[in-house]
PDB file of C-alpha atoms in Angstrom:
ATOM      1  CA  UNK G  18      40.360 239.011 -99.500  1.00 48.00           C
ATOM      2  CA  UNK G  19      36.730 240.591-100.634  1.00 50.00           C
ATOM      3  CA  UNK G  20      37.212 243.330 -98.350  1.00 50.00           C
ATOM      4  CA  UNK G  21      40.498 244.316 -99.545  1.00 50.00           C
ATOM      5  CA  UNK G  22      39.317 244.055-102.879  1.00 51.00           C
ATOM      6  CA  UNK G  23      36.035 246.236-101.970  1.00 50.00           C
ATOM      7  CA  UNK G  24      38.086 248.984-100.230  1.00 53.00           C
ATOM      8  CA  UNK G  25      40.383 249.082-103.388  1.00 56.00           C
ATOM      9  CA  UNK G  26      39.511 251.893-106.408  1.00 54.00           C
ATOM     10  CA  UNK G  27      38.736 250.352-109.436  1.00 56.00           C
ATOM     11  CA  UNK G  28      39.853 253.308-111.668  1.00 60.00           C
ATOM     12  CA  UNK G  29      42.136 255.752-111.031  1.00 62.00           C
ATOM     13  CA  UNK G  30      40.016 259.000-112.011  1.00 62.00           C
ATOM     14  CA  UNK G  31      40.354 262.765-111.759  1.00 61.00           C
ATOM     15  CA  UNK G  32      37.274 264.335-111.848  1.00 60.00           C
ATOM     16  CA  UNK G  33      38.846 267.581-113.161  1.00 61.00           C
ATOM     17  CA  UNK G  34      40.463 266.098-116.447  1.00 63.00           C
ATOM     18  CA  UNK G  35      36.606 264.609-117.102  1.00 66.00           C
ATOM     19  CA  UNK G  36      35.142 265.865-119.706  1.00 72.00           C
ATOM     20  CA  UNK G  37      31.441 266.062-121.376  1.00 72.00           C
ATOM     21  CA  UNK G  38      31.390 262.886-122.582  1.00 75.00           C
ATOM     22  CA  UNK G  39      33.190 261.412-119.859  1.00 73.00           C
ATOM     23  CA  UNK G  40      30.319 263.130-117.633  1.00 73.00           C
ATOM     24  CA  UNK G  41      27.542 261.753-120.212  1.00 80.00           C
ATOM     25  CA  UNK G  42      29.292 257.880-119.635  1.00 82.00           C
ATOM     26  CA  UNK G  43      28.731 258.096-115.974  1.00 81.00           C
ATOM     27  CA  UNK G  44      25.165 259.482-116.405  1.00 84.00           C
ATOM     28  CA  UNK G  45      24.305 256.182-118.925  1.00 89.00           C
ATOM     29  CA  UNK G  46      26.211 253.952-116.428  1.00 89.00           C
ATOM     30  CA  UNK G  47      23.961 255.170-113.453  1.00 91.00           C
ATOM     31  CA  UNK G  48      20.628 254.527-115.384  1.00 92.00           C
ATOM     32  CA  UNK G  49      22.337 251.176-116.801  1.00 93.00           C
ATOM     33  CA  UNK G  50      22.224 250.456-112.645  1.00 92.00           C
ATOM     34  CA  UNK G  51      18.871 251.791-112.068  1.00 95.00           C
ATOM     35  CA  UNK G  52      17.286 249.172-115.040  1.00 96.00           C
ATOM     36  CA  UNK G  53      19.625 246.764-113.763  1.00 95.00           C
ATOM     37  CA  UNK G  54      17.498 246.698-110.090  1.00 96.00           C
ATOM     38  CA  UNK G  55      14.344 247.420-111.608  1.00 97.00           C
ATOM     39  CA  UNK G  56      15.027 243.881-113.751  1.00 97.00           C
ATOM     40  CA  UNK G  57      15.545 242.558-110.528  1.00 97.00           C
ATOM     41  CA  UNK G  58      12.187 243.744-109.180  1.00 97.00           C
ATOM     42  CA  UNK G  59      10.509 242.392-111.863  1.00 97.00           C
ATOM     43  CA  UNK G  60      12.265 238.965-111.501  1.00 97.00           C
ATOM     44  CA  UNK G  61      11.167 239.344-108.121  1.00 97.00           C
ATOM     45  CA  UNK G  62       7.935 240.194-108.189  1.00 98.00           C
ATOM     46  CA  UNK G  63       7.251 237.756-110.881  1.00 97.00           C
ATOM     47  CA  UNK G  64       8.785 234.745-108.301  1.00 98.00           C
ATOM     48  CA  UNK G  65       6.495 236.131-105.426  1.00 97.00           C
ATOM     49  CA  UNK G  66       3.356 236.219-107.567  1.00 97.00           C
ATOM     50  CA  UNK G  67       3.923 232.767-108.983  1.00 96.00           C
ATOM     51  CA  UNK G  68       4.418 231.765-105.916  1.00 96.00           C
ATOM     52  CA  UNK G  69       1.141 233.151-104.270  1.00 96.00           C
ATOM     53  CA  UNK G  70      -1.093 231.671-107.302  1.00 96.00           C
ATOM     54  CA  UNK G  71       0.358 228.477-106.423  1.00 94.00           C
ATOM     55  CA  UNK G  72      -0.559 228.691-102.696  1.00 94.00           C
ATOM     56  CA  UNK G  73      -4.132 230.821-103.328  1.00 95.00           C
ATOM     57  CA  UNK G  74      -5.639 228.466-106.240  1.00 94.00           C
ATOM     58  CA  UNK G  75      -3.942 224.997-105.919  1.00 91.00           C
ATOM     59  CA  UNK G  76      -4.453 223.007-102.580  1.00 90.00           C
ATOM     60  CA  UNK G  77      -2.082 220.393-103.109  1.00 94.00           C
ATOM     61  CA  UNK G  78       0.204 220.106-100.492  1.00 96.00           C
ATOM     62  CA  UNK G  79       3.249 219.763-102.580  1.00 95.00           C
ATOM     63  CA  UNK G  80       2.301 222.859-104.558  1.00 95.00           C
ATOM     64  CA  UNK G  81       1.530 224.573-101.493  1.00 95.00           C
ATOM     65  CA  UNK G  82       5.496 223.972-100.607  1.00 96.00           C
ATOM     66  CA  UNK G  83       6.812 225.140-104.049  1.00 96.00           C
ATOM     67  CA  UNK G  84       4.466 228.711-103.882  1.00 96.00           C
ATOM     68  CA  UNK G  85       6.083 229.381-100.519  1.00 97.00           C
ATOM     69  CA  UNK G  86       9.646 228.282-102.005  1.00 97.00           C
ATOM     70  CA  UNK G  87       8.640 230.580-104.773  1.00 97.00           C
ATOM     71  CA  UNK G  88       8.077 233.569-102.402  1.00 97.00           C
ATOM     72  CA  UNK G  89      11.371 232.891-100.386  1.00 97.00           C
ATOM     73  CA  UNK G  90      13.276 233.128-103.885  1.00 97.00           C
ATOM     74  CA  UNK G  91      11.470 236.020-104.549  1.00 97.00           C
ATOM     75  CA  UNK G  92      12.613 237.852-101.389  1.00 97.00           C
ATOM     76  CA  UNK G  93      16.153 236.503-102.052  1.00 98.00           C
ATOM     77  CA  UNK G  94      16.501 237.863-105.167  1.00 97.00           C
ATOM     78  CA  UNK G  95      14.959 241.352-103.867  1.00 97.00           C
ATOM     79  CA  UNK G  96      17.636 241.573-101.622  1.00 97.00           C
ATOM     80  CA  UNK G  97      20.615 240.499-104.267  1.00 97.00           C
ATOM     81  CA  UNK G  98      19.249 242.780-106.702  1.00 96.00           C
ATOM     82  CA  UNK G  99      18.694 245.903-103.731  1.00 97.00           C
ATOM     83  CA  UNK G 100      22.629 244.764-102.755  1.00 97.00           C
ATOM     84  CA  UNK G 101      24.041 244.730-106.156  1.00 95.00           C
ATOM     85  CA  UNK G 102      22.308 248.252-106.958  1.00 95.00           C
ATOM     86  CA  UNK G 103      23.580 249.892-103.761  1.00 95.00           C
ATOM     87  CA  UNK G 104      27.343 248.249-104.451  1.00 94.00           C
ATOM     88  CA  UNK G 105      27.416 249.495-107.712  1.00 91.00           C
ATOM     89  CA  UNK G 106      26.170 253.084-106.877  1.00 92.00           C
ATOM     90  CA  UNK G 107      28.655 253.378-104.419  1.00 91.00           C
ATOM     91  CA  UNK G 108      31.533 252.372-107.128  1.00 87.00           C
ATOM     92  CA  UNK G 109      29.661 254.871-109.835  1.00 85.00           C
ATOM     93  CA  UNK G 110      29.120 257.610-107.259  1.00 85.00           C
ATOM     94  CA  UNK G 111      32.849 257.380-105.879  1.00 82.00           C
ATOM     95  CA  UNK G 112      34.261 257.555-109.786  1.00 76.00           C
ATOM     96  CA  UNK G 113      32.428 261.151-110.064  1.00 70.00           C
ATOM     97  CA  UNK G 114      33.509 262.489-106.781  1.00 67.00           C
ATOM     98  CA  UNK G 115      36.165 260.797-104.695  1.00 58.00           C
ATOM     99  CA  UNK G 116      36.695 260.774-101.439  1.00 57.00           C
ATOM    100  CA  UNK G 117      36.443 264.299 -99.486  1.00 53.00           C
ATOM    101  CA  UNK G 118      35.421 265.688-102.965  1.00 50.00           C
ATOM    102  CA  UNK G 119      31.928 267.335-102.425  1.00 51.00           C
ATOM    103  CA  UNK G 120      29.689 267.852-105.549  1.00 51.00           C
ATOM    104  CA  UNK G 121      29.128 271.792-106.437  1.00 50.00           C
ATOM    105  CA  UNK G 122      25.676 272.922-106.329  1.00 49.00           C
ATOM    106  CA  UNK G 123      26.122 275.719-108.653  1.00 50.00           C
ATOM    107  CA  UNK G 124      25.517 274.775-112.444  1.00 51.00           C
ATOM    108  CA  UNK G 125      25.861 276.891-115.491  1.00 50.00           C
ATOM    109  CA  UNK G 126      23.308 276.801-117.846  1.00 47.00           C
TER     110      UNK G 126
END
């Protein structure tokens, strides 16, 4: 069922009845993504260096275990947040140009 659902459109788009705003929408939606991931880094990064304090200054043995529990939830959400970001550009990237659509390289100024 997910990979029929993955493999499906979600919008039905022609890229030549966009227009500038419709253009300027999928320009805010791919930085929306990009803060979206870098959130997740953060999240991460704040899980992993919790996590570290824990095991560097503290030399409890049960603290010791919740650090390294710290780091593997780091990592996981890393890896949700690199996932997420790649599914999602993939979605955004195929509503601008759709399949065997290649982008122009000339622009107008």
């Amino acid at each position: 069922m997910f990979e029929t659902k993955m493999k499906r459109r979600l919008y039905n788009i022609d890229p030549k009845e966009l227009i500038l705003r419709d253009h300027l929408a999928i320009d805010r939606t791919k930085l929306a993504n990009e803060r979206n991931f870098l959130a997740f880094v953060r999240t991460a990064l704040a899980f992993v260096a919790g996590g570290f304090g824990l095991i560097k200054f503290i030399d409890e043995l049960a603290y010791i275990v919740i650090g390294w529990i710290l780091v593997g939830i780091g990592i996981i959400v890393l890896g949700f947040g690199f996932y997420r970001y790649l599914k999602f550009k993939k979605v955004i990237d195929s509503m601008q140009h759709p399949e065997g659509e290649e982008e122009s390289t000339t622009t107008s100024n």
